[in-house]
């Protein structure tokens, strides 16, 4: 949603105006404010409504994180096994 809004804002801008448009969005204060808005929105949408979605987010996020952490070791094991099969 935010990406769509960002792209729509850039559609009417010329190439020379893009850095002036994007540079303020990369400031620490803008990022901090955007993150706070996102957290507030998430809290209003999921936490205050007693939704079960935050539990799903934690479970699936933890599962994805553990997969990504273990991936390099699994790739080393696969490479080692393929090397010894030949």
GROMACS .gro file of C-alpha atoms in nm:
model
   86
    1UNK     CA    1   0.000   0.000   0.000
    2UNK     CA    2   0.274   0.243   0.091
    3UNK     CA    3   0.474   0.143  -0.216
    4UNK     CA    4   0.174   0.206  -0.439
    5UNK     CA    5   0.126   0.550  -0.286
    6UNK     CA    6   0.497   0.625  -0.332
    7UNK     CA    7   0.490   0.523  -0.699
    8UNK     CA    8   0.175   0.726  -0.763
    9UNK     CA    9   0.347   1.031  -0.613
   10UNK     CA   10   0.645   0.983  -0.844
   11UNK     CA   11   0.440   0.946  -1.162
   12UNK     CA   12   0.391   1.317  -1.217
   13UNK     CA   13   0.749   1.408  -1.127
   14UNK     CA   14   1.029   1.465  -1.377
   15UNK     CA   15   1.360   1.280  -1.341
   16UNK     CA   16   1.538   1.593  -1.217
   17UNK     CA   17   1.281   1.635  -0.938
   18UNK     CA   18   1.304   1.276  -0.811
   19UNK     CA   19   1.603   1.330  -0.574
   20UNK     CA   20   1.429   1.630  -0.416
   21UNK     CA   21   1.117   1.417  -0.369
   22UNK     CA   22   1.291   1.105  -0.235
   23UNK     CA   23   1.563   1.260  -0.016
   24UNK     CA   24   1.327   1.379   0.262
   25UNK     CA   25   1.174   1.029   0.275
   26UNK     CA   26   1.513   0.883   0.366
   27UNK     CA   27   1.568   1.100   0.671
   28UNK     CA   28   1.580   0.936   1.012
   29UNK     CA   29   1.288   1.140   1.145
   30UNK     CA   30   1.065   1.048   0.849
   31UNK     CA   31   1.150   0.679   0.884
   32UNK     CA   32   1.090   0.694   1.260
   33UNK     CA   33   0.753   0.866   1.208
   34UNK     CA   34   0.649   0.616   0.937
   35UNK     CA   35   0.744   0.322   1.159
   36UNK     CA   36   0.543   0.469   1.449
   37UNK     CA   37   0.240   0.514   1.220
   38UNK     CA   38   0.271   0.154   1.105
   39UNK     CA   39   0.291   0.023   1.462
   40UNK     CA   40  -0.009   0.234   1.564
   41UNK     CA   41  -0.206   0.107   1.265
   42UNK     CA   42  -0.113  -0.255   1.342
   43UNK     CA   43  -0.212  -0.208   1.705
   44UNK     CA   44  -0.549  -0.058   1.611
   45UNK     CA   45  -0.620  -0.324   1.349
   46UNK     CA   46  -0.509  -0.638   1.532
   47UNK     CA   47  -0.441  -0.585   1.902
   48UNK     CA   48  -0.741  -0.373   1.999
   49UNK     CA   49  -0.980  -0.600   1.812
   50UNK     CA   50  -0.855  -0.912   1.996
   51UNK     CA   51  -0.762  -1.071   1.666
   52UNK     CA   52  -0.565  -1.394   1.650
   53UNK     CA   53  -0.354  -1.259   1.360
   54UNK     CA   54  -0.063  -1.140   1.580
   55UNK     CA   55  -0.017  -1.498   1.697
   56UNK     CA   56  -0.006  -1.614   1.335
   57UNK     CA   57   0.240  -1.337   1.251
   58UNK     CA   58   0.472  -1.446   1.533
   59UNK     CA   59   0.447  -1.815   1.445
   60UNK     CA   60   0.500  -1.776   1.070
   61UNK     CA   61   0.764  -1.506   1.121
   62UNK     CA   62   0.956  -1.730   1.361
   63UNK     CA   63   0.929  -2.021   1.121
   64UNK     CA   64   1.058  -1.811   0.829
   65UNK     CA   65   1.339  -1.666   1.043
   66UNK     CA   66   1.454  -2.009   1.163
   67UNK     CA   67   1.449  -2.137   0.805
   68UNK     CA   68   1.662  -1.846   0.685
   69UNK     CA   69   1.908  -1.890   0.972
   70UNK     CA   70   1.945  -2.263   0.904
   71UNK     CA   71   1.961  -2.229   0.524
   72UNK     CA   72   2.341  -2.179   0.490
   73UNK     CA   73   2.414  -2.489   0.698
   74UNK     CA   74   2.163  -2.695   0.500
   75UNK     CA   75   2.322  -2.579   0.176
   76UNK     CA   76   2.666  -2.682   0.304
   77UNK     CA   77   2.529  -3.027   0.394
   78UNK     CA   78   2.372  -3.063   0.050
   79UNK     CA   79   2.692  -2.956  -0.125
   80UNK     CA   80   2.895  -3.198   0.087
   81UNK     CA   81   2.656  -3.485   0.010
   82UNK     CA   82   2.662  -3.411  -0.363
   83UNK     CA   83   3.040  -3.393  -0.361
   84UNK     CA   84   3.070  -3.740  -0.202
   85UNK     CA   85   2.806  -3.901  -0.425
   86UNK     CA   86   3.022  -3.858  -0.734
   0.00000   0.00000   0.00000
